[in-house]
Short mmCIF file of C-alpha atoms in Angstrom, two decimals:
data_model
loop_
_atom_site.label_atom_id
_atom_site.label_comp_id
_atom_site.label_asym_id
_atom_site.label_seq_id
_atom_site.Cartn_x
_atom_site.Cartn_y
_atom_site.Cartn_z
CA MET S 1 -36.07 7.90 -12.41
CA THR S 2 -33.73 4.92 -12.52
CA ARG S 3 -31.83 3.87 -9.40
CA TYR S 4 -28.18 2.89 -9.73
CA LYS S 5 -26.13 1.00 -7.16
CA ILE S 6 -22.38 1.48 -7.27
CA ASN S 7 -19.47 -0.27 -5.56
CA LEU S 8 -16.62 2.04 -4.65
CA GLU S 9 -13.02 1.79 -3.54
CA TYR S 10 -11.19 4.81 -2.18
CA ASP S 11 -8.13 6.16 -0.45
CA GLY S 12 -9.61 8.45 2.20
CA THR S 13 -6.40 10.39 2.88
CA SER S 14 -7.36 13.54 0.96
CA TYR S 15 -10.96 13.71 2.08
CA ASN S 16 -12.90 14.95 5.08
CA GLY S 17 -14.84 11.70 5.10
CA TRP S 18 -17.89 10.64 3.13
CA GLN S 19 -20.52 13.18 4.14
CA LYS S 20 -21.03 16.26 1.96
CA GLN S 21 -19.59 19.49 3.35
CA LYS S 22 -19.58 23.01 2.03
CA ASP S 23 -15.99 23.98 2.64
CA ALA S 24 -14.05 20.74 2.61
CA PRO S 25 -13.55 18.01 0.02
CA THR S 26 -15.53 14.85 0.74
CA ILE S 27 -16.07 11.59 -1.11
CA GLN S 28 -19.78 12.34 -1.58
CA ASN S 29 -19.00 15.77 -3.05
CA ALA S 30 -16.45 14.28 -5.44
CA ILE S 31 -18.79 11.56 -6.74
CA GLU S 32 -21.80 13.85 -7.13
CA GLU S 33 -19.62 16.29 -9.06
CA ALA S 34 -18.27 13.53 -11.33
CA ILE S 35 -21.80 12.26 -12.04
CA LYS S 36 -22.88 15.81 -12.88
CA ASN S 37 -19.97 16.15 -15.30
CA PHE S 38 -20.83 12.79 -16.81
CA CYS S 39 -24.54 13.37 -17.54
CA GLN S 40 -25.37 16.98 -16.54
CA GLN S 41 -27.75 15.79 -13.82
CA GLU S 42 -27.69 16.82 -10.18
CA THR S 43 -28.18 13.86 -7.88
CA THR S 44 -27.60 12.82 -4.28
CA VAL S 45 -25.34 9.85 -3.70
CA LEU S 46 -26.07 7.94 -0.48
CA SER S 47 -23.70 5.32 0.92
CA ALA S 48 -24.01 2.31 3.21
CA GLY S 49 -21.33 3.67 5.55
CA ARG S 50 -20.46 7.30 6.14
CA THR S 51 -16.72 6.88 6.65
CA ASP S 52 -14.76 9.47 8.62
CA ALA S 53 -11.90 11.65 7.40
CA GLY S 54 -8.93 9.51 6.38
CA VAL S 55 -10.82 6.20 6.48
CA HIS S 56 -10.55 4.03 3.36
CA ALA S 57 -13.02 1.77 1.59
CA LEU S 58 -12.45 -1.48 -0.27
CA ASN S 59 -16.05 -2.04 -1.27
CA GLN S 60 -18.34 0.79 -0.23
CA VAL S 61 -21.86 0.65 -1.68
CA ALA S 62 -23.86 3.72 -2.66
CA HIS S 63 -26.90 4.55 -4.76
CA PHE S 64 -28.31 7.47 -6.73
CA ASP S 65 -31.16 8.21 -9.13
CA LEU S 66 -30.89 9.55 -12.68
CA ASN S 67 -33.38 10.43 -15.37
CA GLY S 68 -33.02 7.80 -18.05
CA ASP S 69 -31.44 4.39 -18.41
CA PHE S 70 -27.70 4.66 -18.83
CA ASP S 71 -25.54 1.72 -19.84
CA THR S 72 -23.91 0.79 -16.53
CA ARG S 73 -20.56 0.17 -18.24
CA LYS S 74 -20.69 3.74 -19.55
CA ILE S 75 -21.40 5.00 -16.02
CA ILE S 76 -18.37 3.12 -14.68
CA MET S 77 -16.02 4.39 -17.38
CA GLY S 78 -17.49 7.88 -17.69
CA VAL S 79 -17.75 8.71 -13.99
CA ASN S 80 -14.33 7.16 -13.34
CA ASN S 81 -12.85 9.40 -16.03
CA HIS S 82 -14.34 12.48 -14.39
CA LEU S 83 -13.16 11.34 -10.94
CA ARG S 84 -9.65 10.88 -12.35
CA GLU S 85 -9.67 14.29 -14.05
CA ALA S 86 -10.82 15.98 -10.85
CA CYS S 87 -8.15 14.15 -8.84
CA LEU S 88 -5.39 15.09 -11.28
CA LYS S 89 -6.55 18.71 -11.43
CA LYS S 90 -6.57 18.97 -7.65
CA ASN S 91 -3.12 17.37 -7.43
CA ARG S 92 -1.66 19.69 -10.06
CA GLU S 93 -2.96 22.71 -8.18
CA PHE S 94 -1.57 21.32 -4.92
CA CYS S 95 1.82 20.61 -6.39
CA ASN S 96 2.22 23.65 -8.62
CA SER S 97 3.04 21.19 -11.41
CA ASN S 98 6.13 19.92 -9.59
CA LEU S 99 6.44 16.51 -11.24
CA ARG S 100 8.40 14.88 -8.41
CA LEU S 101 5.66 15.88 -6.00
CA LEU S 102 2.90 14.67 -8.28
CA LEU S 103 4.37 11.16 -8.22
CA HIS S 104 3.18 10.76 -4.64
CA PHE S 105 -0.42 11.54 -5.36
CA PRO S 106 -2.85 8.89 -6.46
CA ILE S 107 -3.84 9.38 -10.09
CA GLN S 108 -7.29 8.34 -9.00
CA ASP S 109 -8.22 8.21 -5.33
CA ILE S 110 -11.87 7.18 -5.76
CA ILE S 111 -12.92 4.51 -8.20
CA ILE S 112 -16.23 2.91 -9.18
CA LEU S 113 -15.66 -0.85 -9.28
CA ASP S 114 -19.12 -1.82 -10.42
CA CYS S 115 -22.54 -0.37 -11.25
CA GLN S 116 -25.95 -2.00 -11.45
CA ILE S 117 -29.51 -0.85 -12.04
CA VAL S 118 -31.57 -1.69 -8.93
CA ASP S 119 -35.16 -1.53 -7.78
CA ASN S 120 -36.29 1.90 -6.55
CA LYS S 121 -36.88 0.34 -3.13
CA PHE S 122 -33.20 -0.45 -2.73
CA HIS S 123 -31.47 1.90 -0.29
CA SER S 124 -27.73 1.57 0.23
CA ARG S 125 -28.03 2.60 3.88
CA PHE S 126 -31.42 1.39 5.07
CA SER S 127 -31.47 -1.91 3.15
CA ALA S 128 -28.10 -2.94 4.59
CA LYS S 129 -28.20 -6.07 6.80
CA LYS S 130 -24.53 -6.24 7.73
CA ARG S 131 -21.52 -3.98 7.40
CA SER S 132 -17.92 -5.07 7.81
CA TYR S 133 -14.88 -3.05 8.75
CA LYS S 134 -11.24 -4.07 8.90
CA TYR S 135 -8.50 -2.44 10.95
CA ARG S 136 -4.82 -2.99 10.14
CA ILE S 137 -2.21 -2.71 12.91
CA LEU S 138 1.42 -2.96 11.83
CA ASN S 139 3.05 -4.63 14.83
CA ARG S 140 6.82 -4.57 14.51
CA ASN S 141 9.73 -2.46 15.75
CA THR S 142 9.95 -0.12 12.79
CA SER S 143 7.35 1.61 10.65
CA ASN S 144 6.85 0.43 7.06
CA PRO S 145 7.71 3.01 4.38
CA LEU S 146 5.48 1.19 1.91
CA GLU S 147 2.36 1.33 4.09
CA HIS S 148 2.14 5.03 4.90
CA ASN S 149 -1.47 6.05 5.60
CA ARG S 150 -2.52 2.40 5.35
CA VAL S 151 -1.86 1.01 8.86
CA TRP S 152 -1.50 2.01 12.51
CA HIS S 153 2.09 1.31 13.49
CA ILE S 154 2.42 -0.03 17.06
CA TYR S 155 6.00 -0.92 17.94
CA GLU S 156 5.26 -2.60 21.29
CA LYS S 157 4.78 -6.34 20.88
CA LEU S 158 1.05 -7.02 21.24
CA ASP S 159 -0.32 -10.19 22.83
CA LEU S 160 -2.78 -11.37 20.18
CA ASP S 161 -4.12 -14.14 22.41
CA LYS S 162 -5.19 -11.70 25.12
CA MET S 163 -6.67 -9.31 22.56
CA GLN S 164 -8.73 -12.16 21.11
CA LYS S 165 -9.99 -13.15 24.58
CA ALA S 166 -10.94 -9.55 25.35
CA ALA S 167 -12.70 -9.01 22.02
CA GLU S 168 -14.95 -12.04 22.58
CA CYS S 169 -17.08 -10.12 25.08
CA LEU S 170 -18.09 -7.65 22.35
CA ILE S 171 -19.98 -10.25 20.33
CA GLY S 172 -23.75 -10.01 20.66
CA LYS S 173 -26.10 -7.22 21.75
CA HIS S 174 -24.59 -4.65 24.13
CA ASP S 175 -24.66 -1.04 25.19
CA PHE S 176 -21.51 0.25 23.49
CA SER S 177 -21.47 3.67 25.21
CA SER S 178 -17.84 3.10 26.25
CA PHE S 179 -16.82 2.99 22.60
CA ARG S 180 -19.11 5.78 21.40
CA ASP S 181 -17.87 9.18 20.25
CA SER S 182 -19.43 12.17 21.97
CA ASP S 183 -20.52 13.42 18.51
CA CYS S 184 -22.48 10.23 17.80
CA GLN S 185 -25.99 10.91 16.53
CA ALA S 186 -27.40 7.38 16.87
CA SER S 187 -30.66 7.24 18.83
CA SER S 188 -29.44 4.35 20.98
CA PRO S 189 -26.02 3.12 22.15
CA ILE S 190 -27.19 -0.49 21.81
CA LYS S 191 -25.75 -2.39 18.87
CA THR S 192 -25.35 -6.05 17.94
CA VAL S 193 -21.94 -7.26 16.86
CA ASP S 194 -22.29 -10.36 14.68
CA GLU S 195 -18.68 -11.30 14.25
CA ILE S 196 -15.18 -10.31 15.30
CA LYS S 197 -11.97 -11.75 13.92
CA LEU S 198 -8.50 -10.93 15.17
CA TYR S 199 -5.53 -12.59 13.50
CA ARG S 200 -1.92 -12.14 12.53
CA LYS S 201 -1.05 -11.66 8.84
CA GLU S 202 2.69 -11.42 8.31
CA GLN S 203 3.75 -8.44 10.44
CA GLU S 204 0.24 -7.15 10.98
CA ILE S 205 -2.60 -7.77 13.39
CA ILE S 206 -5.90 -7.54 11.55
CA PHE S 207 -9.15 -6.75 13.34
CA GLU S 208 -12.42 -7.43 11.51
CA ILE S 209 -15.84 -6.54 12.82
CA THR S 210 -19.30 -7.14 11.36
CA ALA S 211 -22.56 -5.63 12.59
CA LYS S 212 -25.80 -4.28 11.16
CA SER S 213 -24.66 -0.81 12.14
CA PHE S 214 -22.09 0.98 14.27
CA LEU S 215 -21.86 3.93 16.62
CA HIS S 216 -19.63 6.83 15.61
CA HIS S 217 -15.94 5.85 16.02
CA MET S 218 -17.02 2.51 17.53
CA ALA S 219 -14.56 0.31 15.58
CA ARG S 220 -11.64 2.71 16.16
CA ASN S 221 -12.42 3.11 19.87
CA ILE S 222 -12.55 -0.67 20.28
CA VAL S 223 -9.19 -1.05 18.52
CA GLY S 224 -7.66 1.73 20.64
CA THR S 225 -8.79 -0.12 23.78
CA LEU S 226 -7.74 -3.57 22.52
CA LYS S 227 -4.26 -2.12 22.04
CA LYS S 228 -4.13 -1.54 25.80
CA VAL S 229 -4.94 -5.20 26.37
CA GLY S 230 -2.29 -6.22 23.83
CA ASN S 231 0.50 -4.22 25.44
CA GLY S 232 -0.50 -5.23 28.98
CA THR S 233 -1.77 -1.84 30.22
CA ILE S 234 -5.10 -3.44 31.08
CA SER S 235 -6.20 -7.05 31.58
CA VAL S 236 -8.80 -9.03 29.66
CA ASN S 237 -11.14 -8.60 32.63
CA GLU S 238 -10.59 -4.86 32.75
CA PHE S 239 -11.54 -4.70 29.06
CA LYS S 240 -14.82 -6.42 29.90
CA GLU S 241 -15.37 -3.99 32.75
CA ILE S 242 -14.87 -1.10 30.34
CA LEU S 243 -17.66 -2.44 28.11
CA ASN S 244 -19.92 -2.82 31.15
CA ALA S 245 -19.06 0.65 32.50
CA LYS S 246 -20.86 2.32 29.54
CA ASP S 247 -18.51 5.25 30.00
CA ARG S 248 -16.35 6.53 27.14
CA ARG S 249 -13.80 7.92 29.62
CA LYS S 250 -12.87 4.40 30.77
CA ALA S 251 -11.83 3.20 27.29
CA GLY S 252 -8.69 3.79 25.24
CA ILE S 253 -7.89 6.26 22.51
CA THR S 254 -9.56 6.39 19.11
CA ALA S 255 -7.25 4.44 16.81
CA PRO S 256 -6.01 6.50 13.83
CA ALA S 257 -8.32 6.73 10.81
CA CYS S 258 -5.69 5.57 8.30
CA GLY S 259 -5.80 1.95 9.55
CA LEU S 260 -9.56 1.58 9.06
CA TYR S 261 -11.19 0.15 5.93
CA PHE S 262 -14.88 -0.13 5.14
CA VAL S 263 -14.83 -3.64 3.68
CA ASN S 264 -18.28 -4.74 2.63
CA VAL S 265 -22.07 -4.57 2.99
CA GLU S 266 -24.59 -7.36 2.89
CA TYR S 267 -28.15 -6.72 1.70
CA MET K 1 37.28 -0.52 11.33
CA THR K 2 34.14 -2.48 12.15
CA ARG K 3 31.86 -3.70 9.38
CA TYR K 4 28.10 -3.39 9.79
CA LYS K 5 25.46 -5.19 7.75
CA ILE K 6 22.05 -3.56 7.56
CA ASN K 7 18.66 -4.72 6.28
CA LEU K 8 16.62 -2.01 4.63
CA GLU K 9 13.09 -1.42 3.49
CA TYR K 10 12.21 1.52 1.26
CA ASP K 11 9.64 3.22 -0.91
CA GLY K 12 11.64 4.10 -4.02
CA THR K 13 9.16 6.68 -5.34
CA SER K 14 11.12 9.79 -4.33
CA TYR K 15 14.56 8.52 -5.30
CA ASN K 16 16.64 8.22 -8.43
CA GLY K 17 17.48 4.67 -7.47
CA TRP K 18 20.15 3.30 -5.15
CA GLN K 19 23.39 4.51 -6.69
CA LYS K 20 24.92 7.76 -5.42
CA GLN K 21 24.48 10.76 -7.73
CA LYS K 22 25.62 14.34 -7.43
CA ASP K 23 22.48 16.16 -8.46
CA ALA K 24 19.63 13.82 -7.61
CA PRO K 25 18.41 12.21 -4.38
CA THR K 26 19.30 8.52 -4.12
CA ILE K 27 18.89 5.88 -1.42
CA GLN K 28 22.67 5.57 -1.01
CA ASN K 29 23.04 9.34 -0.58
CA ALA K 30 20.28 9.41 2.01
CA ILE K 31 21.72 6.58 4.11
CA GLU K 32 25.30 7.84 4.00
CA GLU K 33 24.08 11.27 5.06
CA ALA K 34 22.05 9.79 7.95
CA ILE K 35 25.04 7.75 9.16
CA LYS K 36 27.20 10.86 9.02
CA ASN K 37 24.65 12.74 11.11
CA PHE K 38 24.50 9.83 13.54
CA CYS K 39 28.23 9.41 14.24
CA GLN K 40 30.09 12.15 12.33
CA GLN K 41 31.88 9.61 10.15
CA GLU K 42 31.96 9.56 6.36
CA THR K 43 31.41 6.09 5.00
CA THR K 44 30.37 4.33 1.80
CA VAL K 45 27.27 2.15 1.97
CA LEU K 46 27.24 -0.68 -0.57
CA SER K 47 24.13 -2.72 -1.30
CA ALA K 48 23.38 -6.19 -2.65
CA GLY K 49 21.16 -4.77 -5.39
CA ARG K 50 21.41 -1.36 -6.99
CA THR K 51 17.73 -0.72 -7.53
CA ASP K 52 16.55 1.70 -10.22
CA ALA K 53 14.57 4.90 -9.79
CA GLY K 54 11.13 4.14 -8.35
CA VAL K 55 11.89 0.52 -7.46
CA HIS K 56 11.11 -0.51 -3.86
CA ALA K 57 12.86 -2.84 -1.43
CA LEU K 58 11.38 -5.11 1.23
CA ASN K 59 14.68 -6.47 2.49
CA GLN K 60 17.68 -4.89 0.82
CA VAL K 61 21.05 -5.69 2.40
CA ALA K 62 23.94 -3.24 2.58
CA HIS K 63 27.20 -2.85 4.51
CA PHE K 64 29.51 -0.09 5.67
CA ASP K 65 32.56 0.37 7.89
CA LEU K 66 32.87 2.65 10.91
CA ASN K 67 35.63 3.42 13.36
CA GLY K 68 34.60 1.91 16.65
CA ASP K 69 32.06 -0.63 17.86
CA PHE K 70 28.60 0.87 18.02
CA ASP K 71 25.68 -0.85 19.71
CA THR K 72 23.70 -2.12 16.71
CA ARG K 73 20.40 -1.17 18.39
CA LYS K 74 21.69 2.40 18.64
CA ILE K 75 22.60 2.35 14.95
CA ILE K 76 19.07 1.20 14.05
CA MET K 77 17.36 3.82 16.19
CA GLY K 78 19.85 6.63 15.58
CA VAL K 79 20.18 6.29 11.82
CA ASN K 80 16.42 5.76 11.45
CA ASN K 81 15.83 9.00 13.36
CA HIS K 82 18.12 10.89 11.00
CA LEU K 83 16.49 9.27 7.96
CA ARG K 84 13.09 10.33 9.28
CA GLU K 85 14.21 13.88 9.98
CA ALA K 86 15.68 14.18 6.48
CA CYS K 87 12.49 12.79 4.95
CA LEU K 88 10.27 15.18 6.91
CA LYS K 89 12.50 18.15 6.10
CA LYS K 90 12.42 17.34 2.39
CA ASN K 91 8.63 16.90 2.48
CA ARG K 92 8.09 20.17 4.32
CA GLU K 93 10.16 22.02 1.72
CA PHE K 94 8.25 20.29 -1.07
CA CYS K 95 4.88 21.11 0.41
CA ASN K 96 5.56 24.61 1.72
CA SER K 97 4.14 23.39 5.03
CA ASN K 98 0.73 22.67 3.49
CA LEU K 99 -0.53 20.11 5.99
CA ARG K 100 -3.02 18.46 3.63
CA LEU K 101 -0.21 17.87 1.15
CA LEU K 102 2.12 16.54 3.80
CA LEU K 103 -0.37 13.78 4.65
CA HIS K 104 0.49 12.07 1.38
CA PHE K 105 4.17 11.86 1.99
CA PRO K 106 5.73 9.01 3.88
CA ILE K 107 7.00 10.16 7.26
CA GLN K 108 9.90 7.81 6.66
CA ASP K 109 10.58 6.41 3.21
CA ILE K 110 13.75 4.47 4.08
CA ILE K 111 14.03 2.36 7.20
CA ILE K 112 16.72 0.17 8.74
CA LEU K 113 15.03 -3.05 9.83
CA ASP K 114 18.08 -4.69 11.34
CA CYS K 115 21.81 -4.19 11.90
CA GLN K 116 24.55 -6.68 12.69
CA ILE K 117 28.32 -6.56 13.10
CA VAL K 118 29.87 -8.81 10.45
CA ASP K 119 33.29 -10.10 9.46
CA ASN K 120 35.36 -7.67 7.39
CA LYS K 121 35.30 -10.21 4.56
CA PHE K 122 31.52 -9.90 4.23
CA HIS K 123 30.51 -7.90 1.16
CA SER K 124 26.82 -7.19 0.59
CA ARG K 125 27.26 -7.36 -3.18
CA PHE K 126 30.06 -9.84 -3.84
CA SER K 127 29.16 -12.32 -1.08
CA ALA K 128 25.58 -12.62 -2.35
CA LYS K 129 24.63 -16.10 -3.60
CA LYS K 130 21.04 -15.39 -4.60
CA ARG K 131 18.89 -12.32 -5.07
CA SER K 132 15.11 -12.29 -5.30
CA TYR K 133 12.80 -9.76 -6.91
CA LYS K 134 9.03 -9.61 -6.92
CA TYR K 135 6.84 -7.85 -9.48
CA ARG K 136 3.20 -6.99 -8.71
CA ILE K 137 0.69 -6.70 -11.56
CA LEU K 138 -2.80 -5.50 -10.62
CA ASN K 139 -4.98 -7.36 -13.11
CA ARG K 140 -8.54 -6.04 -12.99
CA ASN K 141 -10.69 -3.56 -14.89
CA THR K 142 -10.06 -0.55 -12.70
CA SER K 143 -6.96 0.81 -11.00
CA ASN K 144 -6.69 0.57 -7.20
CA PRO K 145 -6.60 3.92 -5.38
CA LEU K 146 -4.92 2.24 -2.41
CA GLU K 147 -2.01 0.81 -4.41
CA HIS K 148 -0.72 3.89 -6.20
CA ASN K 149 3.00 3.52 -6.97
CA ARG K 150 2.90 -0.07 -5.70
CA VAL K 151 1.69 -2.09 -8.70
CA TRP K 152 1.48 -2.08 -12.49
CA HIS K 153 -2.18 -1.88 -13.42
CA ILE K 154 -3.07 -3.96 -16.49
CA TYR K 155 -6.78 -3.92 -17.24
CA GLU K 156 -6.76 -6.59 -19.97
CA LYS K 157 -7.42 -10.04 -18.51
CA LEU K 158 -4.11 -11.89 -18.50
CA ASP K 159 -3.86 -15.63 -19.10
CA LEU K 160 -1.76 -16.76 -16.13
CA ASP K 161 -1.45 -20.30 -17.44
CA LYS K 162 0.20 -19.16 -20.68
CA MET K 163 2.46 -16.73 -18.81
CA GLN K 164 3.59 -19.58 -16.55
CA LYS K 165 4.34 -21.82 -19.54
CA ALA K 166 6.30 -19.04 -21.24
CA ALA K 167 8.29 -18.18 -18.11
CA GLU K 168 9.48 -21.79 -17.72
CA CYS K 169 11.99 -21.38 -20.55
CA LEU K 170 13.84 -18.70 -18.56
CA ILE K 171 14.93 -21.09 -15.81
CA GLY K 172 18.57 -22.13 -16.03
CA LYS K 173 21.60 -20.62 -17.74
CA HIS K 174 20.85 -18.46 -20.79
CA ASP K 175 22.01 -15.50 -22.81
CA PHE K 176 19.47 -12.87 -21.67
CA SER K 177 20.40 -10.21 -24.25
CA SER K 178 16.74 -9.91 -25.28
CA PHE K 179 15.91 -8.68 -21.78
CA ARG K 180 19.00 -6.52 -21.28
CA ASP K 181 18.92 -2.75 -21.15
CA SER K 182 21.27 -0.96 -23.55
CA ASP K 183 22.84 0.79 -20.54
CA CYS K 184 23.74 -2.52 -18.89
CA GLN K 185 27.35 -2.64 -17.72
CA ALA K 186 27.58 -6.38 -17.00
CA SER K 187 30.55 -8.06 -18.69
CA SER K 188 28.40 -10.89 -20.03
CA PRO K 189 24.70 -11.27 -20.97
CA ILE K 190 24.73 -14.83 -19.60
CA LYS K 191 22.90 -15.32 -16.31
CA THR K 192 21.43 -18.27 -14.44
CA VAL K 193 17.85 -18.02 -13.23
CA ASP K 194 17.32 -20.35 -10.25
CA GLU K 195 13.64 -19.98 -9.74
CA ILE K 196 10.56 -18.29 -11.18
CA LYS K 197 7.12 -18.22 -9.61
CA LEU K 198 4.02 -16.75 -11.18
CA TYR K 199 0.77 -16.88 -9.26
CA ARG K 200 -2.48 -15.09 -8.60
CA LYS K 201 -3.00 -13.37 -5.24
CA GLU K 202 -6.47 -11.85 -4.96
CA GLN K 203 -6.63 -9.40 -7.86
CA GLU K 204 -2.92 -9.45 -8.58
CA ILE K 205 -0.53 -11.55 -10.61
CA ILE K 206 2.77 -11.86 -8.76
CA PHE K 207 6.02 -12.63 -10.55
CA GLU K 208 8.98 -13.77 -8.45
CA ILE K 209 12.45 -14.37 -9.80
CA THR K 210 15.63 -15.59 -8.08
CA ALA K 211 19.14 -15.56 -9.53
CA LYS K 212 22.70 -14.95 -8.37
CA SER K 213 22.65 -11.70 -10.34
CA PHE K 214 20.66 -9.87 -12.99
CA LEU K 215 21.25 -7.74 -16.07
CA HIS K 216 20.06 -4.13 -15.99
CA HIS K 217 16.24 -4.01 -16.27
CA MET K 218 16.16 -7.79 -16.75
CA ALA K 219 13.24 -8.49 -14.41
CA ARG K 220 11.18 -5.57 -15.74
CA ASN K 221 11.88 -6.46 -19.39
CA ILE K 222 10.82 -10.05 -18.73
CA VAL K 223 7.58 -8.87 -17.09
CA GLY K 224 6.89 -6.45 -19.95
CA THR K 225 7.25 -9.35 -22.41
CA LEU K 226 5.25 -11.82 -20.30
CA LYS K 227 2.41 -9.31 -20.38
CA LYS K 228 2.30 -9.77 -24.18
CA VAL K 229 1.92 -13.51 -23.67
CA GLY K 230 -0.80 -12.93 -21.06
CA ASN K 231 -2.91 -10.67 -23.29
CA GLY K 232 -2.44 -12.87 -26.36
CA THR K 233 -0.24 -10.52 -28.43
CA ILE K 234 2.40 -13.23 -28.68
CA SER K 235 2.30 -17.01 -28.11
CA VAL K 236 4.25 -19.09 -25.62
CA ASN K 237 6.49 -20.22 -28.48
CA GLU K 238 7.12 -16.69 -29.65
CA PHE K 239 8.22 -15.83 -26.11
CA LYS K 240 10.77 -18.65 -26.30
CA GLU K 241 11.92 -17.38 -29.70
CA ILE K 242 12.44 -13.92 -28.17
CA LEU K 243 14.78 -15.40 -25.55
CA ASN K 244 16.67 -17.27 -28.26
CA ALA K 245 16.87 -14.22 -30.54
CA LYS K 246 19.23 -12.46 -28.07
CA ASP K 247 17.89 -9.18 -29.42
CA ARG K 248 16.35 -6.56 -27.13
CA ARG K 249 14.25 -5.18 -30.00
CA LYS K 250 12.22 -8.41 -30.18
CA ALA K 251 11.02 -8.24 -26.56
CA GLY K 252 8.30 -6.16 -24.89
CA ILE K 253 8.45 -2.91 -22.98
CA THR K 254 10.21 -2.38 -19.68
CA ALA K 255 7.51 -2.82 -17.04
CA PRO K 256 7.11 0.28 -14.81
CA ALA K 257 9.50 0.60 -11.87
CA CYS K 258 6.75 1.03 -9.25
CA GLY K 259 5.68 -2.63 -9.46
CA LEU K 260 9.17 -4.00 -8.72
CA TYR K 261 10.42 -4.95 -5.24
CA PHE K 262 13.87 -6.12 -4.24
CA VAL K 263 12.81 -8.90 -1.88
CA ASN K 264 15.79 -10.69 -0.40
CA VAL K 265 19.43 -11.78 -0.63
CA GLU K 266 20.98 -15.10 0.35
CA TYR K 267 24.60 -15.27 1.46
#
């Protein structure tokens, strides 16, 4: 068996997240299906980050095993072709061949950016040293028609300075129970955040977070709580108290999935 | 009558361009309808640039007259609400209330960013001194699932340096017949290009052009021809010869509408 590592970009809008499900379309399902159509082999594709429904990826990493050495360029082109065909087929069914409707649907919503043959010891999930996520908040009066499903629109003016001060306390090793979803299956609520960046980019506030691993909904729950600091609902100190409380009920809402991007993995 | 100037942002995907039409949805139709729903007055909305089907706008300017002085904040909020309702209604009809489908459609594809009361002599089109357009080329092997309908994907590596050298000859006053659509209604093919910028931004090549006014399809025909310089089909000199030939048949294809953005107007 040869192990292949792939880099993926996707628009998560149409999918129930990464993880394979029987009755709902997922990214993992779509890729495994495309690989099967490409080389008639059943395989399991495992990713570095199991993104939730509606979450996007700019550079997700995954791996799978196949019998035989395939030219990696052929994998990229071949599997991408099958992903595109599946996407178009699904869209046509959705839209009953209404061409005006079809315009709105991505021709290809999952794409393999790169493929490499790797050692059989490489594991996209367990070999990962650092994962990075980015969250995009559009912070202006009106929504942006060109960024639908790409950002969280917050019309209240957010105080970036205060949000930055609040976020500082998250860096390092902490019990993140306050930002942990009740469905989280991690064995411990203790995680180490290596880096956080919060900055303005044109009309957006961008939140970037890097850690070895995350609790379920951790990034989105942090962003939902930082929003409350930004709009003055809670103070910087109260944000710190929320972290220390280790109680999900003290924190803010889960920020919408569409603003979150899985950015990168370091091995 | 009071004259109002509005700044608009829109996703052109669903529309047959700016200009009012009887049997097809256009931006002008949609805004006039929303204003009518807001204040029960029929008015004509005229814009600085009459964008084509599928072309977007980041900061289009338009004006209209109404009886009475309305609070401009109320115009922004009220007309935006009606634009959103119309957009949602149209989407629901399209999608037969299929919620998964609806996710893909912008909740609001036209938005008023700003509104000001202006002198009755102000005319969005005739008072304009400079208009700017931007064209986004995604230049990498694979398409980008997150930029569907936002860029022109060209997978061949483009030589930016050569494209920049070729584009230089367009600056100044020229007969642009080679880049003029056969449907163009301008009285003369002579236009003055004030500024052109071509630069790389991450995986994109961005083309920016500023002029008092443009011929029909001029920006897109220039981009379609610059692509041929970038991929080596024609030389920098041949590009200059195309300009001098004043013959549309010598130039390249019209670049797709979805990569073009009306950026700004100066008055």
